[in-house]
Amino acid sequence: MIKLLTLEWNKFKDNSVVRLLFFIYLFIFPILMLIFKDDNVIPQTPFFDPKDIFRYPGIWEWLGYIGNWMVYFILGFLIVYIISIEVTYKTMRQNIITGLTRTDYFISKFAIVIFFSITATLYYAIVGYLLGFLSDEQYTISEVFANNYAIPRFFLMCVGYLSFAMFIGFLIKNSGLAVLVYLAYGIMLEPIIRLWGHQKLFEGNSHNYYPLNAIEDLMPMPLPNEGMKDTIGFLSHQHAAITSILFIGVFVFLTYYIFKRRDI
Amino acid sequence: MKVLEIKNLSKNYGNIKAVNDLSLSIEKGCVFGILGPNGSGKTTTLGMILGIIKKDAGDYKWFGDSSNKNHRKKIGAILETPNFYPYMNAENNLKIISQIKGTGNQDYESILKRVNLWDRRSSKFRSYSLGMKQRLAIGATLVGNPEVVIFDEPTNGLDPQGIAEIRNILTSIADEGKTVIMASHILDEVEKVCSHVAIIKNGNLLATGAIGSFAKNKFIEINSTNRSNLKEDLNNMEGVTIIKEQNAFIQCEVSDTYNIEDFSRYLTSKNHVITHLLMQKRSLEEEFLEIVK
């Protein structure tokens, strides 16, 4: 596994797109939080004090929600790019000819998914800790980490988005189209299917159990109180987590299954 | 020892039989050409034995062992086009290959010097000309000093100088005693480089054997001062058939075992003074055209 990860590192360390996006992620992720420092962005209401954004446990939710967008758009894009570009360059083909087994190749890509997820989660924890540390209030350690499993939720969200990205990257052989489908599915396709199709046909809230929606609900938009969750239609953390884990299993299995069987 | 054994290998694309029940075996140390027109199934066959195209039927064995998943690490191969990371330089691209093969760091300098790219080692792959890309691909097959190297149309699209360069490299690789498998649609290339050949058309194996082994006959070109009688005398000779007459010589076909000394002696006894005498084996091109007819 470490060997395969080193191989991937050597393949992409000189790639300018990968470097650029990785640094953009590192910079933008904490900087976006500063937008909320401006009082005009989120006005004070009787239910909600914007200062909560920078207080625990609010930090974890707000930072996690920013991460939600960033992981999907930047890290997910990177995963699709890293996988589909090797199809375009035909280096995937050459890697197999040179001696990797298909299983090795699949593991090397899944290892990136896990590596990115761990790195992003660590970064989330560090930034979350630093932001609280920089605010003027004093907390005990238990207050800092009393965050309703925010860190494992963030990790699961990363693995979820990135497994989906991996699936699309392997499924669609054209790199441009793969990126397009990945973004379009999350932004438009799934919401359209859910809200204009599924919801019209079936009673109840089963339309919330679609993969990207469930993964998104692991780190949803922070709400002033828990009661609003049902009204808006967010899944509970438990339901989101279980649904996400199931879909991660499906994506990983399907990716491997398709890749093992087809001509490359 | 057999390096590769293919048995009844088949691959269909819809209704098209890309490779049809193909069987062949390749001995260690030979330079084996797979010859066939474009679209005859050469690349599909190589793709299957290299694990990137799924076979529909049949089997193949590398090094006498079909179960080992790591056999490709002992083979250096390029298929169709040189495939490298365009944003990386030659040396780093070769490093990726040795990392996959698990060979540790290699003598990249001697490999790159051998394919004449040492001066350009730090340029990115995307800046290379087609000839340089092909040469790097050939260099890449040498990483880890594999027992078997495979080339697919190695001179495709190159100018005459590039073709000559690649051929020299291929010949020198063959001279080292490596087993070389080369697919090509260019007869001349196979004839110059290979010791054995398999001829494929529409996915079917038409013939296989040592180069020249298909030839049953030889050709003799002859001319003498007494041209008017020459034709008659040749017609009277047993085992000699006149094929064509030209101003400069008469071309006849004789059997493979025909004794040229008797031929010459007979004509001298008929008072011919020979001004032109040339004996030729049938060229691979002629064999090829004969076989695929």
mmCIF file of C-alpha atoms in Angstrom, chain B residues 1-215:
data_model
loop_
_atom_site.group_PDB
_atom_site.id
_atom_site.type_symbol
_atom_site.label_atom_id
_atom_site.label_comp_id
_atom_site.label_asym_id
_atom_site.label_seq_id
_atom_site.Cartn_x
_atom_site.Cartn_y
_atom_site.Cartn_z
ATOM 1 C CA MET B 1 12.673 -23.336 -23.820
ATOM 2 C CA LYS B 2 9.392 -21.744 -24.736
ATOM 3 C CA VAL B 3 9.029 -18.148 -23.613
ATOM 4 C CA LEU B 4 5.447 -17.828 -24.749
ATOM 5 C CA GLU B 5 2.812 -20.342 -25.680
ATOM 6 C CA ILE B 6 -0.525 -19.207 -27.085
ATOM 7 C CA LYS B 7 -3.328 -21.716 -27.462
ATOM 8 C CA ASN B 8 -6.563 -21.113 -29.375
ATOM 9 C CA LEU B 9 -6.725 -17.472 -28.375
ATOM 10 C CA SER B 10 -9.837 -15.658 -29.616
ATOM 11 C CA LYS B 11 -11.316 -12.201 -29.298
ATOM 12 C CA ASN B 12 -14.490 -10.851 -30.864
ATOM 13 C CA TYR B 13 -15.683 -7.297 -31.146
ATOM 14 C CA GLY B 14 -19.356 -7.809 -31.816
ATOM 15 C CA ASN B 15 -19.557 -9.844 -34.997
ATOM 16 C CA ILE B 16 -15.998 -9.148 -35.954
ATOM 17 C CA LYS B 17 -13.476 -11.821 -35.118
ATOM 18 C CA ALA B 18 -10.439 -9.741 -34.259
ATOM 19 C CA VAL B 19 -8.415 -12.797 -33.308
ATOM 20 C CA ASN B 20 -9.617 -16.241 -34.272
ATOM 21 C CA ASP B 21 -8.357 -19.410 -32.617
ATOM 22 C CA LEU B 22 -4.742 -18.319 -32.729
ATOM 23 C CA SER B 23 -2.017 -20.659 -31.530
ATOM 24 C CA LEU B 24 1.706 -20.083 -31.575
ATOM 25 C CA SER B 25 4.764 -20.581 -29.502
ATOM 26 C CA ILE B 26 7.885 -18.509 -29.267
ATOM 27 C CA GLU B 27 11.255 -19.944 -28.324
ATOM 28 C CA LYS B 28 13.720 -18.206 -26.072
ATOM 29 C CA GLY B 29 16.241 -16.063 -27.895
ATOM 30 C CA CYS B 30 14.462 -15.734 -31.201
ATOM 31 C CA VAL B 31 13.444 -12.504 -32.845
ATOM 32 C CA PHE B 32 9.842 -13.119 -33.662
ATOM 33 C CA GLY B 33 7.930 -10.976 -36.114
ATOM 34 C CA ILE B 34 4.160 -10.855 -36.194
ATOM 35 C CA LEU B 35 3.359 -9.730 -39.683
ATOM 36 C CA GLY B 36 0.020 -8.682 -41.034
ATOM 37 C CA PRO B 37 -1.804 -5.818 -42.673
ATOM 38 C CA ASN B 38 -3.364 -3.081 -40.527
ATOM 39 C CA GLY B 39 -6.373 -4.374 -38.627
ATOM 40 C CA SER B 40 -5.295 -7.990 -38.833
ATOM 41 C CA GLY B 41 -5.313 -8.551 -35.070
ATOM 42 C CA LYS B 42 -1.656 -8.015 -34.187
ATOM 43 C CA THR B 43 -2.212 -5.410 -31.493
ATOM 44 C CA THR B 44 -5.260 -7.257 -30.125
ATOM 45 C CA THR B 45 -3.145 -10.383 -29.763
ATOM 46 C CA LEU B 46 -0.366 -8.502 -27.994
ATOM 47 C CA GLY B 47 -2.958 -6.717 -25.827
ATOM 48 C CA MET B 48 -4.345 -10.037 -24.664
ATOM 49 C CA ILE B 49 -0.992 -11.578 -23.784
ATOM 50 C CA LEU B 50 -0.089 -8.360 -21.941
ATOM 51 C CA GLY B 51 -3.224 -8.402 -19.823
ATOM 52 C CA ILE B 52 -4.964 -5.259 -21.045
ATOM 53 C CA ILE B 53 -7.483 -6.844 -23.405
ATOM 54 C CA LYS B 54 -9.702 -9.601 -22.066
ATOM 55 C CA LYS B 55 -9.600 -12.803 -24.089
ATOM 56 C CA ASP B 56 -12.867 -14.445 -25.090
ATOM 57 C CA ALA B 57 -11.414 -17.928 -25.363
ATOM 58 C CA GLY B 58 -8.121 -19.776 -25.309
ATOM 59 C CA ASP B 59 -5.113 -19.398 -23.101
ATOM 60 C CA TYR B 60 -1.539 -18.182 -23.003
ATOM 61 C CA LYS B 61 1.451 -19.021 -20.881
ATOM 62 C CA TRP B 62 4.450 -16.845 -20.239
ATOM 63 C CA PHE B 63 7.626 -18.642 -19.191
ATOM 64 C CA GLY B 64 5.698 -21.915 -18.970
ATOM 65 C CA ASP B 65 3.513 -20.684 -16.129
ATOM 66 C CA SER B 66 0.006 -19.334 -16.580
ATOM 67 C CA SER B 67 -0.714 -18.610 -12.918
ATOM 68 C CA ASN B 68 2.025 -16.095 -12.131
ATOM 69 C CA LYS B 69 0.607 -12.571 -12.052
ATOM 70 C CA ASN B 70 4.021 -10.943 -12.046
ATOM 71 C CA HIS B 71 5.274 -12.234 -15.387
ATOM 72 C CA ARG B 72 4.804 -8.820 -16.987
ATOM 73 C CA LYS B 73 7.531 -7.467 -14.737
ATOM 74 C CA LYS B 74 9.956 -9.649 -16.717
ATOM 75 C CA ILE B 75 8.766 -8.228 -20.041
ATOM 76 C CA GLY B 76 9.492 -4.837 -21.537
ATOM 77 C CA ALA B 77 6.718 -3.802 -23.873
ATOM 78 C CA ILE B 78 5.212 -0.956 -25.819
ATOM 79 C CA LEU B 79 1.864 -1.169 -27.533
ATOM 80 C CA GLU B 80 0.762 1.102 -30.385
ATOM 81 C CA THR B 81 2.008 4.429 -29.068
ATOM 82 C CA PRO B 82 4.674 5.540 -26.590
ATOM 83 C CA ASN B 83 2.739 6.185 -23.367
ATOM 84 C CA PHE B 84 4.402 8.420 -20.828
ATOM 85 C CA TYR B 85 3.551 11.215 -18.423
ATOM 86 C CA PRO B 86 3.882 14.268 -20.692
ATOM 87 C CA TYR B 87 4.735 16.680 -17.867
ATOM 88 C CA MET B 88 7.659 14.560 -16.700
ATOM 89 C CA ASN B 89 11.147 14.302 -18.189
ATOM 90 C CA ALA B 90 12.659 11.169 -19.689
ATOM 91 C CA GLU B 91 14.557 10.123 -16.611
ATOM 92 C CA ASN B 92 11.602 10.466 -14.225
ATOM 93 C CA ASN B 93 9.391 8.557 -16.633
ATOM 94 C CA LEU B 94 11.900 5.711 -16.615
ATOM 95 C CA LYS B 95 11.960 5.853 -12.808
ATOM 96 C CA ILE B 96 8.213 5.201 -12.716
ATOM 97 C CA ILE B 97 8.791 2.097 -14.805
ATOM 98 C CA SER B 98 11.517 0.718 -12.569
ATOM 99 C CA GLN B 99 9.348 1.456 -9.561
ATOM 100 C CA ILE B 100 6.497 -0.597 -11.036
ATOM 101 C CA LYS B 101 8.849 -3.402 -12.003
ATOM 102 C CA GLY B 102 10.402 -3.271 -8.549
ATOM 103 C CA THR B 103 13.916 -3.252 -9.951
ATOM 104 C CA GLY B 104 15.331 -0.446 -7.849
ATOM 105 C CA ASN B 105 17.246 2.392 -9.458
ATOM 106 C CA GLN B 106 18.653 1.574 -12.837
ATOM 107 C CA ASP B 107 21.478 2.786 -14.983
ATOM 108 C CA TYR B 108 19.307 5.361 -16.723
ATOM 109 C CA GLU B 109 22.351 7.004 -18.249
ATOM 110 C CA SER B 110 23.329 3.967 -20.317
ATOM 111 C CA ILE B 111 19.718 3.351 -21.372
ATOM 112 C CA LEU B 112 19.195 6.960 -22.445
ATOM 113 C CA LYS B 113 22.567 7.075 -24.201
ATOM 114 C CA ARG B 114 21.716 3.917 -26.038
ATOM 115 C CA VAL B 115 18.533 5.427 -27.485
ATOM 116 C CA ASN B 116 20.315 8.722 -28.025
ATOM 117 C CA LEU B 117 18.279 10.810 -25.589
ATOM 118 C CA TRP B 118 20.815 11.511 -22.874
ATOM 119 C CA ASP B 119 21.247 15.130 -23.971
ATOM 120 C CA ARG B 120 17.488 15.646 -23.730
ATOM 121 C CA ARG B 121 17.012 13.704 -20.509
ATOM 122 C CA SER B 122 15.697 16.673 -18.568
ATOM 123 C CA SER B 123 13.226 17.885 -21.221
ATOM 124 C CA LYS B 124 9.601 17.108 -20.620
ATOM 125 C CA PHE B 125 8.192 14.213 -22.638
ATOM 126 C CA ARG B 126 5.608 16.471 -24.263
ATOM 127 C CA SER B 127 8.376 18.468 -25.950
ATOM 128 C CA TYR B 128 9.740 15.405 -27.763
ATOM 129 C CA SER B 129 9.368 14.700 -31.467
ATOM 130 C CA LEU B 130 7.655 11.486 -32.546
ATOM 131 C CA GLY B 131 11.012 9.846 -33.220
ATOM 132 C CA MET B 132 12.280 10.764 -29.757
ATOM 133 C CA LYS B 133 9.089 9.453 -28.168
ATOM 134 C CA GLN B 134 9.501 6.152 -29.985
ATOM 135 C CA ARG B 135 13.141 5.954 -28.901
ATOM 136 C CA LEU B 136 12.213 6.632 -25.290
ATOM 137 C CA ALA B 137 9.592 3.890 -25.532
ATOM 138 C CA ILE B 138 12.248 1.474 -26.730
ATOM 139 C CA GLY B 139 14.565 2.626 -23.956
ATOM 140 C CA ALA B 140 11.738 2.059 -21.472
ATOM 141 C CA THR B 141 11.441 -1.586 -22.511
ATOM 142 C CA LEU B 142 15.049 -2.084 -21.412
ATOM 143 C CA VAL B 143 14.478 -0.907 -17.828
ATOM 144 C CA GLY B 144 15.154 -3.780 -15.473
ATOM 145 C CA ASN B 145 16.903 -5.726 -18.226
ATOM 146 C CA PRO B 146 13.895 -7.971 -19.018
ATOM 147 C CA GLU B 147 14.222 -11.337 -20.760
ATOM 148 C CA VAL B 148 11.596 -10.486 -23.335
ATOM 149 C CA VAL B 149 10.909 -7.253 -25.175
ATOM 150 C CA ILE B 150 7.839 -6.521 -27.260
ATOM 151 C CA PHE B 151 7.473 -3.810 -29.868
ATOM 152 C CA ASP B 152 4.331 -2.920 -31.749
ATOM 153 C CA GLU B 153 4.936 -1.063 -35.010
ATOM 154 C CA PRO B 154 8.094 0.565 -33.643
ATOM 155 C CA THR B 155 8.827 2.591 -36.772
ATOM 156 C CA ASN B 156 5.278 3.715 -37.508
ATOM 157 C CA GLY B 157 5.129 7.296 -38.716
ATOM 158 C CA LEU B 158 8.867 7.950 -38.668
ATOM 159 C CA ASP B 159 11.020 9.469 -41.385
ATOM 160 C CA PRO B 160 13.700 7.299 -43.075
ATOM 161 C CA GLN B 161 16.429 8.482 -40.727
ATOM 162 C CA GLY B 162 14.281 7.743 -37.692
ATOM 163 C CA ILE B 163 13.434 4.310 -39.080
ATOM 164 C CA ALA B 164 17.112 3.518 -39.591
ATOM 165 C CA GLU B 165 17.926 4.657 -36.040
ATOM 166 C CA ILE B 166 15.206 2.509 -34.507
ATOM 167 C CA ARG B 167 16.229 -0.511 -36.567
ATOM 168 C CA ASN B 168 19.809 -0.229 -35.426
ATOM 169 C CA ILE B 169 18.685 -0.172 -31.823
ATOM 170 C CA LEU B 170 16.353 -3.142 -32.363
ATOM 171 C CA THR B 171 19.089 -5.143 -34.049
ATOM 172 C CA SER B 172 21.488 -4.436 -31.202
ATOM 173 C CA ILE B 173 18.868 -5.550 -28.670
ATOM 174 C CA ALA B 174 18.318 -8.754 -30.631
ATOM 175 C CA ASP B 175 22.070 -9.352 -30.754
ATOM 176 C CA GLU B 176 22.197 -9.388 -26.962
ATOM 177 C CA GLY B 177 20.239 -12.622 -26.982
ATOM 178 C CA LYS B 178 16.977 -11.205 -25.662
ATOM 179 C CA THR B 179 13.770 -12.646 -26.991
ATOM 180 C CA VAL B 180 12.197 -9.992 -29.170
ATOM 181 C CA ILE B 181 8.584 -10.011 -30.314
ATOM 182 C CA MET B 182 7.741 -7.419 -32.911
ATOM 183 C CA ALA B 183 4.477 -6.689 -34.649
ATOM 184 C CA SER B 184 4.664 -4.920 -37.948
ATOM 185 C CA HIS B 185 2.900 -4.458 -41.232
ATOM 186 C CA ILE B 186 6.161 -3.635 -42.948
ATOM 187 C CA LEU B 187 7.650 -6.705 -44.593
ATOM 188 C CA ASP B 188 11.020 -5.202 -45.130
ATOM 189 C CA GLU B 189 11.322 -4.421 -41.434
ATOM 190 C CA VAL B 190 10.436 -7.929 -40.308
ATOM 191 C CA GLU B 191 12.768 -9.425 -42.891
ATOM 192 C CA LYS B 192 15.681 -7.272 -41.768
ATOM 193 C CA VAL B 193 15.262 -7.741 -38.041
ATOM 194 C CA CYS B 194 13.486 -11.038 -37.365
ATOM 195 C CA SER B 195 14.557 -14.662 -37.349
ATOM 196 C CA HIS B 196 11.018 -16.058 -37.175
ATOM 197 C CA VAL B 197 7.703 -14.812 -38.389
ATOM 198 C CA ALA B 198 3.993 -15.453 -38.005
ATOM 199 C CA ILE B 199 1.726 -14.117 -40.693
ATOM 200 C CA ILE B 200 -1.733 -13.005 -39.599
ATOM 201 C CA LYS B 201 -4.692 -11.851 -41.641
ATOM 202 C CA ASN B 202 -8.200 -11.094 -40.373
ATOM 203 C CA GLY B 203 -7.341 -12.624 -37.026
ATOM 204 C CA ASN B 204 -6.248 -15.918 -38.518
ATOM 205 C CA LEU B 205 -2.756 -17.325 -38.394
ATOM 206 C CA LEU B 206 -1.807 -18.098 -41.988
ATOM 207 C CA ALA B 207 1.739 -19.322 -41.574
ATOM 208 C CA THR B 208 4.524 -19.422 -39.054
ATOM 209 C CA GLY B 209 8.157 -20.475 -39.106
ATOM 210 C CA ALA B 210 11.717 -19.309 -39.612
ATOM 211 C CA ILE B 211 12.182 -16.522 -42.133
ATOM 212 C CA GLY B 212 12.896 -18.117 -45.471
ATOM 213 C CA SER B 213 11.400 -21.444 -44.465
ATOM 214 C CA PHE B 214 8.301 -20.789 -46.530
ATOM 215 C CA ALA B 215 10.408 -20.420 -49.627
#
